[in-house]
XYZ file of C-alpha atoms in Angstrom:
388
model
C 42.414 -15.309 -22.224
C 43.094 -18.977 -22.823
C 46.611 -19.899 -23.865
C 47.054 -22.162 -26.865
C 47.249 -25.914 -26.300
C 50.447 -27.414 -27.735
C 52.679 -30.423 -27.977
C 56.031 -30.371 -26.173
C 57.928 -28.369 -28.782
C 59.522 -24.951 -28.546
C 61.007 -23.184 -25.539
C 59.737 -21.983 -22.201
C 60.863 -19.682 -19.418
C 61.286 -21.713 -16.244
C 62.978 -19.316 -13.823
C 63.004 -15.574 -13.142
C 64.509 -13.286 -10.506
C 65.736 -9.803 -9.701
C 69.004 -8.902 -8.065
C 69.031 -6.500 -5.146
C 67.494 -3.200 -6.265
C 67.719 0.479 -5.398
C 71.019 1.690 -3.940
C 73.099 -1.432 -3.421
C 76.760 -0.336 -3.372
C 77.498 -3.670 -5.038
C 79.524 -4.402 -8.145
C 77.822 -5.163 -11.444
C 79.129 -8.730 -11.449
C 77.813 -9.265 -7.927
C 74.372 -8.088 -9.030
C 74.600 -10.280 -12.148
C 75.485 -13.277 -10.001
C 72.579 -12.604 -7.639
C 70.082 -12.425 -10.482
C 71.377 -15.520 -12.255
C 71.653 -17.789 -9.211
C 68.250 -16.671 -7.906
C 66.607 -17.331 -11.271
C 68.200 -20.774 -11.450
C 67.008 -21.538 -7.928
C 63.513 -20.419 -8.969
C 63.712 -22.972 -11.794
C 65.085 -25.727 -9.570
C 68.311 -25.741 -11.582
C 71.976 -24.959 -10.880
C 74.896 -23.406 -12.716
C 75.896 -26.918 -13.794
C 72.761 -27.040 -15.967
C 73.619 -23.864 -17.889
C 75.156 -24.194 -21.340
C 73.980 -20.887 -22.813
C 74.473 -17.307 -21.631
C 73.025 -14.103 -23.044
C 73.896 -10.778 -21.466
C 75.088 -7.336 -22.350
C 76.178 -4.084 -20.800
C 77.747 -0.922 -22.104
C 81.295 -1.654 -23.253
C 81.727 -4.405 -20.648
C 80.152 -7.350 -18.847
C 79.494 -9.334 -21.989
C 78.707 -13.036 -21.992
C 82.417 -13.888 -21.951
C 82.978 -12.025 -18.694
C 79.893 -13.437 -17.007
C 80.802 -16.981 -18.092
C 84.336 -16.533 -16.790
C 83.098 -15.121 -13.484
C 80.693 -18.039 -13.002
C 83.227 -20.650 -14.073
C 81.203 -21.778 -17.085
C 82.162 -22.759 -20.635
C 78.888 -22.292 -22.514
C 78.176 -23.887 -25.871
C 76.228 -20.805 -26.946
C 76.401 -17.104 -26.089
C 74.774 -13.862 -27.168
C 75.979 -10.351 -26.358
C 73.617 -8.436 -28.621
C 73.817 -4.754 -27.726
C 70.539 -3.022 -28.551
C 69.803 -1.138 -25.344
C 66.607 -1.899 -23.462
C 65.194 -4.185 -26.163
C 68.175 -6.555 -26.162
C 66.636 -9.008 -23.705
C 63.475 -9.545 -25.726
C 65.742 -10.095 -28.744
C 67.720 -12.588 -26.680
C 64.553 -14.568 -25.925
C 64.166 -15.087 -29.663
C 67.830 -16.084 -30.078
C 67.712 -18.400 -27.072
C 64.511 -20.041 -28.299
C 66.113 -20.671 -31.670
C 69.261 -22.072 -30.022
C 67.215 -24.431 -27.853
C 65.056 -25.566 -30.757
C 68.128 -26.239 -32.923
C 70.015 -28.107 -30.185
C 72.778 -25.528 -29.791
C 71.912 -25.139 -26.104
C 69.660 -26.827 -23.590
C 69.457 -24.247 -20.788
C 70.010 -20.541 -21.418
C 70.245 -17.724 -18.885
C 69.507 -14.174 -20.021
C 70.688 -11.523 -17.572
C 71.577 -7.881 -17.018
C 72.669 -5.728 -14.097
C 73.899 -2.218 -13.444
C 75.032 -0.272 -10.388
C 74.408 3.121 -11.988
C 72.882 4.754 -8.918
C 75.634 3.623 -6.556
C 78.130 4.766 -9.168
C 76.230 8.084 -9.445
C 76.061 7.761 -13.227
C 73.180 8.113 -15.630
C 75.461 7.399 -18.572
C 76.132 3.716 -17.888
C 79.857 3.707 -18.525
C 80.061 6.939 -20.444
C 77.621 6.303 -23.265
C 77.676 9.118 -25.779
C 76.624 9.448 -29.351
C 79.393 11.908 -30.266
C 81.080 9.153 -32.275
C 78.113 8.742 -34.617
C 78.111 10.689 -37.896
C 74.702 12.247 -37.317
C 75.801 13.640 -33.937
C 77.543 16.535 -35.665
C 74.070 17.859 -36.490
C 72.790 17.465 -32.919
C 75.635 17.934 -30.431
C 75.880 21.725 -31.016
C 72.389 22.036 -29.526
C 73.542 20.243 -26.340
C 70.602 17.826 -26.047
C 70.164 15.787 -22.878
C 70.790 12.197 -23.952
C 68.365 10.526 -24.405
C 65.726 12.708 -22.699
C 65.665 15.585 -25.180
C 65.054 13.204 -28.059
C 62.098 11.557 -26.353
C 60.802 15.008 -25.451
C 60.828 15.905 -29.155
C 58.773 12.791 -29.880
C 56.309 13.822 -27.167
C 56.069 17.356 -28.563
C 55.403 16.068 -32.049
C 52.781 13.594 -30.854
C 50.893 16.172 -28.792
C 51.040 18.711 -31.609
C 49.941 16.301 -34.321
C 47.125 14.537 -32.480
C 45.940 17.299 -30.181
C 46.584 15.578 -26.857
C 47.710 17.149 -23.600
C 50.496 16.578 -21.123
C 47.833 15.820 -18.513
C 46.645 12.888 -20.630
C 50.181 11.603 -21.121
C 50.760 11.822 -17.359
C 48.342 8.902 -16.906
C 51.249 6.583 -17.752
C 53.168 7.766 -14.682
C 50.053 7.845 -12.485
C 49.181 4.242 -13.354
C 52.767 3.080 -12.853
C 52.729 4.518 -9.334
C 49.457 2.747 -8.515
C 51.047 -0.569 -9.509
C 54.212 0.217 -7.536
C 52.150 0.747 -4.397
C 51.220 -2.947 -4.664
C 54.844 -4.113 -5.083
C 57.044 -4.161 -1.968
C 60.154 -4.412 -4.177
C 59.330 -1.136 -5.949
C 61.535 1.881 -5.306
C 58.406 4.031 -4.931
C 56.469 1.468 -2.871
C 55.930 3.885 0.032
C 55.900 7.116 -1.951
C 52.133 7.490 -2.118
C 49.819 7.985 -5.066
C 50.642 10.339 -7.911
C 48.216 12.644 -9.736
C 48.362 14.082 -13.223
C 48.829 17.494 -11.619
C 51.825 16.150 -9.676
C 53.375 15.025 -12.951
C 52.759 18.185 -14.949
C 53.788 20.519 -12.120
C 57.035 18.732 -11.262
C 60.332 20.241 -12.434
C 60.505 20.688 -16.193
C 63.494 18.893 -17.685
C 62.918 18.975 -21.441
C 59.578 20.308 -22.628
C 57.021 18.862 -22.314
C 58.563 16.193 -20.080
C 59.068 16.806 -16.369
C 60.986 14.824 -13.770
C 57.891 12.709 -13.103
C 57.735 11.726 -16.795
C 61.213 10.210 -16.516
C 62.295 6.795 -15.295
C 64.126 6.191 -12.052
C 67.893 5.834 -11.770
C 68.605 2.721 -9.676
C 70.940 -0.208 -9.284
C 69.589 -3.611 -10.096
C 69.196 -6.363 -12.616
C 67.334 -9.487 -13.485
C 67.590 -12.869 -15.135
C 65.378 -15.374 -16.901
C 66.085 -19.048 -17.571
C 64.883 -20.832 -20.702
C 64.857 -24.482 -21.643
C 62.873 -26.761 -23.927
C 59.162 -27.007 -23.280
C 59.481 -30.772 -22.882
C 62.088 -30.385 -20.148
C 60.235 -27.464 -18.601
C 57.239 -29.657 -17.901
C 59.372 -31.810 -15.597
C 60.491 -28.881 -13.439
C 58.878 -27.565 -10.278
C 57.398 -24.294 -11.547
C 54.764 -23.956 -14.293
C 56.317 -23.490 -17.713
C 55.701 -20.156 -19.443
C 55.810 -20.733 -23.173
C 57.513 -18.473 -25.689
C 54.647 -18.105 -28.149
C 56.040 -15.478 -30.487
C 58.641 -12.781 -31.019
C 59.594 -9.997 -33.418
C 62.063 -7.140 -33.693
C 62.901 -4.014 -35.684
C 65.944 -1.734 -35.777
C 65.115 1.638 -37.275
C 67.668 4.352 -36.539
C 70.693 5.361 -34.504
C 69.629 8.876 -33.673
C 66.796 11.139 -34.804
C 68.450 13.206 -37.495
C 67.017 11.156 -40.350
C 63.776 10.018 -38.703
C 60.824 11.265 -40.730
C 58.111 10.655 -38.139
C 58.925 10.579 -34.440
C 55.427 9.339 -33.591
C 55.630 6.022 -35.475
C 58.113 3.424 -34.218
C 59.474 0.024 -35.160
C 57.141 -1.515 -32.586
C 54.540 -1.615 -35.361
C 56.568 -4.282 -37.165
C 57.996 -6.104 -34.155
C 54.556 -6.434 -32.611
C 52.913 -7.613 -35.827
C 55.557 -10.318 -36.253
C 55.289 -11.458 -32.644
C 51.491 -11.675 -32.702
C 51.534 -13.515 -36.032
C 54.015 -16.101 -34.731
C 51.981 -16.548 -31.561
C 48.674 -16.834 -33.394
C 47.054 -14.240 -31.133
C 45.975 -10.605 -31.380
C 46.258 -7.659 -28.972
C 42.699 -8.376 -27.811
C 43.919 -11.730 -26.431
C 46.542 -10.129 -24.165
C 45.905 -10.135 -20.425
C 49.005 -8.234 -19.269
C 51.198 -5.745 -21.132
C 54.729 -4.953 -19.988
C 56.334 -2.201 -22.082
C 59.481 -0.178 -21.675
C 58.715 3.116 -19.952
C 61.967 5.038 -19.920
C 59.665 8.042 -20.318
C 55.907 8.336 -20.354
C 55.979 8.915 -24.112
C 57.943 5.670 -24.653
C 55.133 3.607 -23.173
C 52.404 5.592 -24.914
C 53.977 5.173 -28.355
C 54.485 1.449 -27.730
C 50.870 0.802 -26.695
C 49.693 2.421 -29.894
C 52.291 0.861 -32.188
C 51.611 -2.638 -30.862
C 48.015 -2.305 -32.014
C 46.112 -1.914 -28.762
C 44.476 1.202 -30.181
C 44.370 3.171 -33.413
C 46.799 5.753 -34.695
C 46.645 8.937 -32.647
C 44.272 7.390 -30.103
C 46.513 6.276 -27.250
C 45.957 9.234 -24.912
C 42.203 8.733 -25.011
C 42.661 4.950 -24.856
C 44.591 4.973 -21.564
C 42.149 7.290 -19.806
C 39.607 6.185 -17.235
C 41.831 3.727 -15.378
C 42.230 1.276 -18.261
C 45.935 0.679 -17.490
C 45.710 0.925 -13.696
C 45.055 -1.923 -11.244
C 41.627 -3.324 -12.033
C 41.643 -1.888 -15.555
C 41.050 -3.821 -18.758
C 44.676 -3.522 -19.950
C 47.022 -3.911 -16.960
C 50.237 -2.100 -17.893
C 53.669 -2.403 -16.290
C 52.295 -4.196 -13.300
C 55.482 -4.110 -11.215
C 55.472 -0.313 -11.350
C 57.614 0.040 -14.440
C 60.797 1.997 -14.890
C 58.889 5.019 -13.650
C 58.175 3.709 -10.133
C 59.626 0.177 -9.684
C 63.266 0.383 -10.755
C 65.363 1.313 -13.751
C 68.975 0.113 -13.802
C 69.609 1.556 -17.259
C 68.367 -1.304 -19.425
C 64.995 -2.376 -18.093
C 64.022 -4.946 -20.725
C 64.947 -8.058 -18.749
C 62.702 -6.992 -15.873
C 59.738 -6.715 -18.241
C 60.192 -10.438 -18.851
C 60.513 -11.201 -15.131
C 57.207 -9.509 -14.346
C 55.413 -10.990 -17.370
C 56.386 -14.503 -16.257
C 55.271 -13.885 -12.678
C 51.900 -12.681 -13.895
C 51.365 -15.719 -16.116
C 52.380 -18.013 -13.240
C 50.034 -16.229 -10.838
C 52.910 -15.232 -8.533
C 52.534 -11.445 -8.435
C 50.857 -11.159 -5.047
C 48.736 -8.053 -4.464
C 49.294 -6.869 -8.040
C 48.292 -10.177 -9.641
C 46.020 -9.833 -12.668
C 43.267 -12.471 -12.310
C 43.446 -15.363 -14.773
C 46.413 -13.905 -16.671
C 47.430 -16.400 -19.339
C 48.918 -14.318 -22.149
C 51.466 -11.572 -21.503
C 53.451 -9.339 -23.824
C 56.867 -7.900 -23.005
C 58.069 -5.149 -25.312
C 61.516 -3.562 -25.071
C 62.722 -0.278 -26.566
C 66.366 0.676 -26.944
C 68.392 3.739 -27.840
C 66.465 6.743 -29.128
C 63.390 4.799 -30.217
C 66.015 2.888 -32.200
C 65.397 -0.777 -31.464
C 62.154 -2.572 -30.716
C 61.530 -6.173 -29.685
C 58.303 -7.895 -28.706
C 57.802 -11.252 -26.965
C 54.460 -12.989 -26.466
C 54.394 -15.392 -23.514
C 51.658 -17.809 -22.557
C 50.624 -20.304 -19.918
C 51.256 -23.928 -20.859
C 47.874 -25.505 -21.542
């Protein structure tokens, strides 16, 4: 689709990069530094240009620590902790800071060494300290898997879908990963729905193949004003719109597990951008589990209520399909360092720039990155577009 023509106002992403991925045996700050310096190099900028930092971790590696490690004294920082959606939220905050003159060049970053550290809990995350946990902890749920499994059970029961249909999310992610040499599952071979449904059951109905990877890694994106972006080496990718919702901490008080805050965050983002889901060329959504991606596709308005499992059938979200989804391979087959949201932005920018190699979507001009955090708790949507 054609991106909107504009004057030189607003903000743009001018640099993106990953850190080393997989099993790195590197510290989190080393991975952060890799991602940040690589993204700045991609933009043709240096640390001396940075006056804004946005980053978060779990109980550590906030913007203050990253700034100190890099020897910077930023004018603006953001350490919003909202799980996997934080980085889409940070795009909104950074855009506002740039537009208001609080900062001129902002780096958004994240990294984790959870696989090297042999931890799925990212520093010991637990919800035992939350009031509602007293109603859940006695049942010994797997955090957060069991909660997402309950959402999947409710969706399949209410709308009559099957696990085989839901497995298409994982199958498509693998097909994209086979086109991405950086993907953890690059050489793993194709996946079938039967492979997904017959793999080890973890929390019904979700199996191991419905769950994201556990890897080290991180990423960074660099934003500046659109006017300045047009003087840099790489094509500017405009921030067209954004929106967010925060709905719940846990699931104790959630009335409907099949309807998420992505409905509101997506509507706000599309309204700000002046586009609709039908204008989107590439969709990058958080896929911590297959159900996470399925609920997001539906909530963002790409199909009607209760229709997503039929909507994704027939190769629609695979390479060559009409709605390319998670084109790097997603958290299911590319990498998942614990908070994947920043890497959604990295891939969305590469697609809009035409830099995605074998997985490039032809003529991609509008991309959406949508992050999900917690237990379907936080939702943030960013619409990006080519500068025309």
